[in-house]
XYZ file of N, CA and C in Angstrom:
660
model
N 120.969 80.397 57.122
C 119.600 80.635 57.734
C 118.873 78.955 57.714
N 118.882 78.512 58.987
C 118.089 77.295 59.189
C 116.750 77.755 58.813
N 116.130 76.437 58.063
C 114.860 76.453 58.108
C 114.034 75.480 58.224
N 112.666 76.290 58.486
C 111.892 75.152 59.216
C 111.178 74.029 58.865
N 111.289 74.173 57.191
C 110.630 72.814 56.562
C 112.011 71.634 56.496
N 113.317 71.801 57.242
C 114.044 70.525 56.860
C 113.724 69.451 57.854
N 112.509 69.809 58.715
C 111.613 68.198 58.826
C 110.732 67.772 58.355
N 110.372 68.417 56.756
C 109.061 67.904 56.124
C 109.238 67.096 55.438
N 108.608 65.854 55.710
C 108.923 64.835 54.410
C 107.840 64.917 53.329
N 107.899 64.556 52.140
C 107.527 64.431 51.306
C 106.971 63.574 51.222
N 105.951 62.590 50.693
C 104.500 61.885 50.675
C 104.579 60.916 49.185
N 104.773 60.295 49.245
C 104.529 59.836 47.765
C 103.343 60.510 46.675
N 104.018 60.371 45.350
C 103.194 61.306 44.564
C 104.146 62.474 43.425
N 104.009 62.456 42.873
C 105.038 63.531 41.861
C 104.708 65.344 42.241
N 103.252 65.545 42.297
C 102.611 66.938 42.078
C 103.251 67.094 43.223
N 102.830 66.395 44.897
C 103.318 66.582 45.847
C 104.766 67.000 46.674
N 105.548 66.100 45.766
C 106.756 65.934 45.944
C 107.280 67.774 45.187
N 106.677 67.963 43.908
C 106.857 69.257 43.079
C 106.914 70.168 44.566
N 105.554 70.046 45.221
C 105.097 71.277 45.618
C 105.879 71.382 46.978
N 106.296 70.474 47.428
C 106.935 70.530 49.015
C 108.588 71.258 48.404
N 108.773 70.937 47.622
C 110.670 71.302 46.761
C 110.304 72.495 46.278
N 109.014 72.904 45.534
C 108.695 74.379 45.917
C 108.559 75.415 46.593
N 107.903 74.765 47.639
C 108.161 75.332 48.629
C 109.392 76.059 49.367
N 110.331 74.507 49.726
C 111.056 74.723 50.290
C 112.058 76.420 49.539
N 112.522 75.759 48.048
C 113.026 76.895 47.498
C 112.648 78.226 47.309
N 111.291 78.378 47.565
C 110.497 80.001 47.399
C 111.571 80.447 48.948
N 110.899 79.637 50.233
C 111.195 80.138 51.906
C 112.352 80.457 51.396
N 114.159 79.612 50.859
C 115.074 79.837 50.991
C 115.167 81.409 50.267
N 114.975 81.232 49.322
C 114.834 82.746 48.239
C 114.164 83.900 48.985
N 113.027 83.665 49.379
C 112.544 84.747 50.240
C 113.097 85.108 51.298
N 113.847 84.396 52.226
C 114.517 84.590 53.520
C 116.140 85.518 52.948
N 116.354 84.897 51.831
C 117.985 85.286 51.083
C 117.613 86.834 50.647
N 116.485 86.860 50.097
C 116.175 88.050 49.565
C 116.221 89.573 50.558
N 115.567 88.932 51.912
C 115.111 89.894 52.472
C 116.739 90.339 53.413
N 117.408 89.498 53.339
C 118.452 89.840 54.455
C 120.010 89.581 53.943
N 120.073 90.086 52.281
C 121.616 89.861 51.807
C 121.888 91.135 51.534
N 120.819 92.567 51.884
C 121.650 93.846 52.213
C 122.049 94.114 53.412
N 122.395 95.205 53.163
C 123.046 96.440 54.255
C 122.312 95.537 55.519
N 123.214 95.542 56.656
C 122.782 95.063 58.183
C 122.281 96.654 58.982
N 122.677 97.744 58.307
C 122.687 99.125 59.180
C 122.962 100.113 58.757
N 122.760 101.191 59.559
C 123.204 102.543 58.829
C 123.042 103.586 59.722
N 123.561 104.413 60.060
C 123.243 105.519 60.905
C 123.593 107.312 60.435
N 122.763 107.885 60.823
C 122.727 109.817 60.537
C 122.838 110.388 61.809
N 123.172 111.481 61.795
C 123.730 112.492 62.409
C 121.616 112.822 62.616
N 121.272 113.279 64.121
C 120.051 114.069 63.718
C 120.269 115.375 63.079
N 121.480 116.036 63.029
C 121.664 117.459 62.334
C 121.484 117.393 61.091
N 121.293 116.200 60.621
C 121.742 115.965 58.685
C 120.436 115.164 58.258
N 119.390 114.929 58.939
C 118.426 113.635 59.182
C 117.858 114.148 57.568
N 117.882 115.369 56.934
C 117.118 115.234 55.429
C 117.862 115.097 54.402
N 119.318 114.286 54.687
C 119.937 113.203 53.755
C 119.808 112.042 54.017
N 119.634 111.706 55.012
C 119.070 110.341 55.901
C 118.015 109.319 54.896
N 119.037 108.453 54.668
C 117.995 107.124 53.970
C 118.424 106.227 53.728
N 118.382 104.635 53.644
C 118.868 103.430 53.293
C 118.123 102.093 53.292
N 118.635 101.491 52.214
C 117.884 100.010 52.455
C 118.784 99.140 53.882
N 117.976 98.668 54.384
C 118.319 97.766 55.266
C 117.368 96.125 55.362
N 118.049 95.148 54.770
C 117.386 93.890 54.229
C 116.401 94.645 52.928
N 115.001 94.006 53.037
C 114.019 94.293 51.949
C 113.460 95.615 53.066
N 113.887 96.486 53.965
C 113.437 97.309 54.148
C 114.255 99.146 53.749
N 112.908 99.835 52.863
C 113.710 101.081 52.293
C 113.179 102.232 53.204
N 113.960 102.949 54.408
C 113.956 103.906 54.940
C 114.306 105.629 54.339
N 112.896 106.019 54.065
C 113.208 107.121 53.437
C 112.273 108.310 54.540
N 112.809 109.557 53.998
C 111.712 110.629 54.442
C 111.692 110.975 55.991
N 112.991 110.979 56.614
C 113.125 111.321 57.549
C 113.301 112.310 58.296
N 112.466 112.976 59.118
C 112.817 114.799 59.476
C 112.783 114.902 60.740
N 113.090 115.778 61.361
C 113.225 116.340 62.702
C 113.218 117.932 62.725
N 111.524 117.727 64.286
C 111.529 119.308 64.485
C 111.540 119.655 65.813
N 110.974 120.636 66.329
C 110.699 120.866 67.372
C 111.954 120.702 68.573
N 113.213 120.070 68.186
C 114.234 119.949 69.037
C 115.394 120.306 68.168
N 116.526 121.358 69.039
C 117.588 121.323 68.385
C 118.705 119.921 68.839
N 119.218 119.336 67.969
C 119.807 118.182 67.926
C 121.740 118.745 68.647
N 122.452 118.396 69.343
C 123.620 118.310 69.329
C 124.547 117.581 68.693
N 125.629 117.958 68.638
C 126.903 117.202 67.561
C 126.590 115.394 68.128
N 126.998 115.456 68.671
C 126.224 113.888 68.842
C 125.267 112.845 68.754
N 124.464 113.353 68.732
C 122.706 112.768 68.518
C 122.728 112.378 67.294
N 122.556 110.727 67.011
C 122.300 110.089 66.133
C 121.322 109.472 66.238
N 120.820 108.712 65.207
C 119.844 107.493 64.197
C 120.270 106.266 64.004
N 120.156 104.990 64.498
C 120.892 104.087 64.619
C 119.827 103.091 63.550
N 119.767 102.804 62.143
C 118.842 101.692 61.952
C 119.535 100.311 61.096
N 119.247 99.812 61.894
C 119.529 98.037 62.060
C 118.583 96.900 61.581
N 119.568 95.822 61.432
C 118.677 94.455 61.488
C 119.440 93.835 61.925
N 118.369 92.616 62.875
C 119.489 91.864 63.958
C 118.534 90.642 63.889
N 118.910 89.817 63.653
C 118.267 88.171 63.913
C 116.953 88.392 63.087
N 116.152 89.160 62.041
C 114.912 89.471 61.212
C 114.270 90.906 62.142
N 114.853 91.144 63.023
C 114.227 92.523 63.441
C 114.746 93.418 63.126
N 113.709 95.069 62.932
C 114.464 96.014 61.871
C 114.090 97.007 62.900
N 114.991 97.935 63.374
C 115.142 98.632 64.297
C 115.872 100.001 63.894
N 114.681 101.230 64.680
C 115.210 102.973 64.352
C 115.326 102.803 65.649
N 116.844 103.344 66.195
C 117.047 103.762 67.370
C 117.090 105.353 66.958
N 116.707 106.564 68.274
C 117.347 107.461 68.362
C 118.197 107.575 69.330
N 119.111 108.315 69.528
C 120.003 108.362 70.303
C 120.826 109.724 70.886
N 120.319 110.307 72.234
C 120.912 111.589 72.650
C 122.088 111.130 73.589
N 123.075 111.861 72.913
C 124.466 112.125 73.358
C 125.008 112.819 74.166
N 125.043 113.630 75.345
C 124.392 113.325 76.253
C 122.953 113.280 76.537
N 122.466 112.527 77.487
C 120.652 112.597 77.463
C 120.521 113.713 77.404
N 119.132 113.953 77.098
C 118.608 115.612 77.258
C 118.610 116.011 78.656
N 118.294 117.276 78.945
C 118.411 117.597 79.907
C 117.039 118.900 79.961
N 116.272 119.286 80.809
C 115.412 120.387 80.704
C 114.023 120.044 80.228
N 113.487 120.596 79.303
C 112.320 120.346 78.502
C 112.593 120.318 77.173
N 111.884 119.163 76.609
C 112.063 118.487 75.520
C 110.899 117.891 74.833
N 110.636 118.756 73.638
C 109.304 118.845 72.706
C 109.597 118.365 71.438
N 110.399 117.139 70.959
C 110.906 117.163 69.508
C 109.656 116.033 68.832
N 109.848 116.045 67.712
C 109.079 114.874 66.592
C 109.472 114.680 65.586
N 109.735 113.485 65.630
C 110.584 112.526 64.402
C 109.611 111.981 63.732
N 109.763 111.949 62.255
C 108.646 111.144 61.217
C 109.993 110.497 60.162
N 109.173 109.754 59.823
C 109.841 108.885 58.464
C 108.785 107.723 57.645
N 109.556 106.938 57.238
C 108.575 106.137 56.274
C 109.539 104.650 55.874
N 108.839 103.612 55.808
C 109.679 102.652 55.850
C 108.898 101.399 54.754
N 108.959 100.688 53.485
C 108.252 100.019 52.773
C 109.323 98.591 52.297
N 108.411 98.139 52.325
C 109.021 96.355 51.982
C 109.385 96.774 50.476
N 110.642 96.114 49.917
C 110.837 96.160 48.832
C 111.255 94.664 48.795
N 111.061 94.513 47.288
C 111.624 92.924 47.151
C 111.281 91.582 47.731
N 110.441 91.586 48.616
C 109.708 90.295 48.645
C 107.931 90.783 49.121
N 107.429 89.264 49.227
C 105.887 89.770 49.510
C 105.879 89.649 50.981
N 106.634 90.037 51.659
C 106.514 90.113 53.203
C 105.177 91.137 53.477
N 104.634 91.494 54.741
C 103.878 92.584 55.489
C 104.095 92.638 56.698
N 103.776 93.868 57.190
C 104.535 94.068 58.541
C 103.594 93.014 59.374
N 104.005 92.952 60.878
C 103.806 92.336 61.458
C 103.627 92.916 63.033
N 104.372 93.058 63.929
C 104.268 93.840 65.005
C 105.253 95.090 65.014
N 104.953 95.817 65.816
C 105.813 97.012 66.040
C 106.206 97.334 67.765
N 107.511 97.401 68.096
C 107.624 97.422 69.779
C 108.114 99.137 70.078
N 107.923 99.562 70.929
C 108.516 101.107 71.095
C 108.801 100.959 72.783
N 110.246 101.192 72.992
C 110.800 101.109 73.716
C 111.693 102.398 74.258
N 111.852 103.116 75.478
C 112.715 104.221 75.718
C 113.399 104.256 76.750
N 114.726 104.619 76.520
C 115.493 104.637 77.793
C 115.893 105.957 78.471
N 115.371 105.950 79.380
C 115.619 107.649 80.395
C 116.023 107.320 81.819
N 115.742 108.723 82.855
C 115.732 108.663 84.323
C 115.781 109.706 84.536
N 115.452 109.522 85.958
C 114.875 108.789 86.558
C 113.663 108.521 86.005
N 113.286 107.043 86.163
C 111.760 106.135 86.240
C 111.062 106.952 86.476
N 110.056 107.638 85.633
C 108.833 108.120 86.116
C 107.658 107.620 85.127
N 106.485 107.116 85.516
C 105.375 107.116 84.015
C 104.783 107.920 83.611
N 105.398 108.346 82.063
C 104.854 109.559 81.300
C 106.156 110.600 81.341
N 106.923 110.467 81.678
C 107.916 111.170 81.662
C 109.503 110.898 81.557
N 110.282 109.970 80.593
C 110.399 111.279 79.115
C 108.936 110.219 78.907
N 108.295 110.248 77.687
C 107.115 110.025 76.522
C 107.610 109.883 75.006
N 106.790 108.772 75.041
C 107.169 108.388 73.504
C 105.453 108.090 72.676
N 105.304 109.437 71.876
C 103.463 109.542 71.515
C 103.888 108.987 69.892
N 103.396 107.808 69.488
C 103.831 107.035 68.415
C 102.209 107.014 67.599
N 102.916 107.636 66.286
C 100.813 107.378 65.190
C 101.867 106.590 63.796
N 101.254 105.259 63.795
C 101.920 104.511 62.660
C 100.950 103.734 61.787
N 101.253 104.143 61.269
C 100.076 103.590 60.095
C 99.819 102.123 59.961
N 98.496 101.630 59.964
C 98.139 100.108 60.341
C 97.999 99.764 61.567
N 98.303 100.848 62.545
C 98.643 100.362 63.490
C 96.835 100.855 64.751
N 95.871 100.291 65.283
C 94.705 100.392 65.695
C 95.004 99.856 67.443
N 94.759 101.093 68.130
C 94.345 102.516 68.302
C 95.800 103.226 68.264
N 95.574 104.475 67.622
C 96.373 105.257 66.791
C 96.549 106.088 67.066
N 97.432 108.093 67.559
C 98.566 107.559 68.570
C 98.270 106.401 69.894
N 99.602 105.969 70.149
C 99.800 105.023 71.373
C 101.294 105.497 72.289
N 100.718 105.512 73.690
C 102.268 106.320 73.807
C 103.278 105.214 74.959
N 104.613 105.073 74.868
C 104.999 104.443 75.465
C 106.494 105.344 76.500
N 106.488 104.999 78.072
C 107.424 105.386 78.716
C 108.535 104.877 79.131
N 109.107 105.173 79.876
C 110.664 104.416 80.202
C 110.539 103.492 81.355
N 109.377 103.062 81.906
C 109.088 102.142 82.691
C 108.354 100.879 81.957
N 108.468 100.953 80.989
C 107.881 99.988 80.361
C 108.091 99.676 78.891
N 107.868 98.830 77.990
C 107.602 98.678 76.943
C 106.315 98.549 75.678
N 106.041 99.468 74.608
C 104.646 98.597 74.167
C 104.638 98.438 72.604
N 103.853 97.072 72.582
C 104.013 95.951 71.335
C 103.013 96.265 70.673
N 102.357 96.364 69.369
C 101.485 96.409 68.882
C 101.078 95.754 67.222
N 100.346 95.565 67.132
C 99.842 94.358 65.653
C 99.573 94.978 64.683
N 100.155 95.283 63.549
C 99.400 95.527 62.573
C 98.195 94.872 61.632
N 97.485 95.799 61.282
C 96.512 95.359 60.713
C 97.066 93.967 58.963
N 96.101 93.557 58.788
C 96.768 92.652 57.463
C 97.181 93.223 56.273
N 97.932 92.572 55.859
C 98.828 93.240 54.327
C 99.166 94.452 54.240
N 100.178 95.121 55.339
C 100.697 96.511 55.310
C 102.249 96.375 54.536
N 102.271 97.022 54.092
C 103.538 96.847 53.553
C 104.315 98.262 53.089
N 103.982 99.106 53.817
C 104.364 100.424 53.672
C 103.711 101.634 54.262
N 104.894 101.980 55.394
C 104.262 102.848 57.165
C 104.474 103.912 56.773
N 104.016 105.195 57.263
C 104.347 106.200 57.813
C 104.846 106.248 59.399
N 105.608 106.848 59.828
C 105.944 106.902 61.052
C 105.994 108.057 61.962
N 105.753 108.142 62.686
C 104.938 109.877 63.200
C 105.293 110.098 64.506
N 106.387 109.990 65.404
C 106.554 110.331 66.949
C 107.053 111.308 67.570
N 106.403 111.623 68.551
C 106.560 112.833 69.329
C 107.046 112.389 70.753
N 108.669 112.858 70.877
C 109.102 112.800 72.270
C 109.277 114.064 73.416
N 109.066 113.803 74.119
C 108.861 114.616 75.529
C 109.592 114.666 76.627
N 110.071 115.127 77.410
C 110.877 115.249 78.582
C 110.711 116.493 79.220
N 110.696 116.455 80.785
C 110.986 117.697 81.267
C 111.207 117.380 82.869
N 111.316 118.503 83.528
C 112.046 118.836 84.944
C 113.720 117.998 85.162
N 113.594 116.692 85.892
C 114.678 115.880 86.219
C 114.904 115.091 85.260
N 113.925 114.729 84.373
C 113.885 113.319 83.655
C 114.451 113.716 82.180
N 115.433 112.731 82.035
C 116.257 113.054 80.917
C 115.613 111.724 80.095
N 116.094 112.002 78.631
C 116.247 111.074 77.442
C 116.831 110.426 77.163
N 117.445 109.660 76.686
C 118.785 108.751 76.664
C 118.331 108.062 75.069
N 117.176 107.676 75.183
C 117.321 106.531 73.805
C 115.603 106.355 73.341
N 115.242 106.126 72.791
C 114.108 105.630 72.320
C 114.454 104.846 70.746
N 113.575 103.221 71.163
C 114.105 102.566 69.990
C 112.241 102.172 69.398
N 112.566 101.991 68.220
C 111.100 101.023 67.381
C 111.766 100.095 66.234
N 111.007 98.924 66.951
C 111.249 97.810 66.252
C 110.388 97.041 65.377
N 110.507 96.558 64.222
C 109.447 95.698 63.431
C 109.763 94.518 63.186
N 108.668 94.015 63.049
C 109.094 92.588 62.922
C 107.884 92.237 61.210
N 108.285 91.474 60.596
C 107.284 91.385 59.803
C 106.713 89.388 59.482
N 105.071 89.641 58.461
C 104.957 88.343 58.499
C 105.467 87.675 57.256
N 105.159 86.571 57.278
C 105.502 85.758 55.422
C 104.069 85.316 55.422
N 103.913 85.721 53.532
C 102.459 85.757 52.954
C 102.042 84.319 52.905
N 100.687 83.266 52.800
C 100.604 81.903 51.981
C 101.769 81.822 51.009
N 102.193 80.561 50.636
C 102.271 79.494 51.193
C 103.032 78.784 52.508
N 103.555 79.895 52.949
C 104.896 80.041 54.111
C 104.505 80.345 55.681
N 103.384 79.728 55.839
C 102.747 80.273 57.128
C 103.990 79.812 58.295
N 104.844 78.808 58.471
C 105.493 78.287 59.326
C 106.388 79.116 59.038
N 107.193 80.072 58.743
C 108.470 81.551 58.518
C 107.641 82.508 59.306
N 106.486 82.767 59.111
C 105.823 83.670 59.741
C 105.543 83.550 61.200
N 105.292 82.471 61.756
C 105.290 82.454 63.007
C 106.384 82.513 63.904
N 107.097 81.609 63.115
C 109.102 81.800 63.791
C 109.792 83.103 63.748
N 109.137 83.789 62.857
C 110.321 84.977 63.024
C 109.081 85.952 63.808
N 107.745 85.746 64.275
C 107.665 86.486 65.244
C 107.281 85.872 67.041
N 107.733 84.656 67.168
C 108.346 83.899 68.077
C 109.087 84.558 69.086
N 108.603 84.803 70.203
C 109.581 85.611 71.345
C 109.819 86.940 70.891
N 109.147 87.369 69.961
C 109.570 88.880 69.523
C 109.517 89.628 70.829
N 108.939 90.104 72.027
C 109.227 90.791 72.737
C 110.310 90.443 73.898
N 110.592 89.440 74.203
C 111.682 88.725 75.250
C 112.851 89.030 74.479
N 112.668 88.653 73.048
C 114.457 89.161 72.419
C 114.593 90.165 71.992
N 113.457 91.119 72.110
C 113.953 92.449 71.991
C 114.251 93.082 72.674
N 113.848 92.774 73.852
C 114.212 93.926 75.334
C 115.696 93.331 75.408
N 115.919 91.980 75.345
C 117.538 91.170 75.688
C 118.364 92.346 74.707
N 117.882 92.647 73.485
C 118.604 92.900 72.611
C 119.096 94.447 73.116
N 118.336 94.994 73.458
C 117.954 96.705 73.856
C 119.336 96.624 75.005
N 119.182 95.799 76.277
C 119.646 95.721 77.468
C 121.058 95.974 77.064
N 121.456 94.788 76.049
C 122.819 94.843 75.621
C 122.709 95.575 74.625
N 122.557 96.243 74.279
C 122.895 97.459 73.569
C 122.998 98.653 74.118
N 122.338 99.080 75.481
C 122.577 100.041 76.593
C 123.625 99.409 77.022
N 123.911 98.565 78.002
C 125.368 97.950 78.235
C 126.767 98.374 77.505
N 126.761 98.041 76.384
C 127.844 98.628 75.557
C 127.987 100.032 75.186
């Protein structure tokens, strides 16, 4: 991965040179540590009690589903793409009739000093209607919480400072002719000092790039 420190010019002085080199080595080590592990895993919604995994530096545990009886092909996908960590709950085929379910899980950053930065929730379903289908999310470190997302728009929220472990509690509903195809929750992270440039680069263009990724995944 390219580092934003490639154009960093060291000024004269041994201490400053050593500091610059240390920053560069630290940045590289942190990135490699966060992205060297598995890039994805998947679980059937019918067996979420045994679902857990480490993706990059994120440990996903404690998955549970209630209020909804999963079908044979309903799945949950956890993945990492270009620094974005996503949990996609996929209903195949799309739901029909009245749906009122609840998905819960925990995410912890392990092995790196990163903290959570932003979360985006998006919904795929139709016909498009404000508030139906609807995802109501309560997530540690997000204020106000809970917040809602429907199929007409995505929702982006920022975490409070220094959050490294979160609990996610999401209620999903649909009724009438409205069908729920999937909902996706994606996280980004901050890099603590003395590496603010990496943190800014990781967050840059979050919403635009995430929506592009979701559209590509839906098309596939």
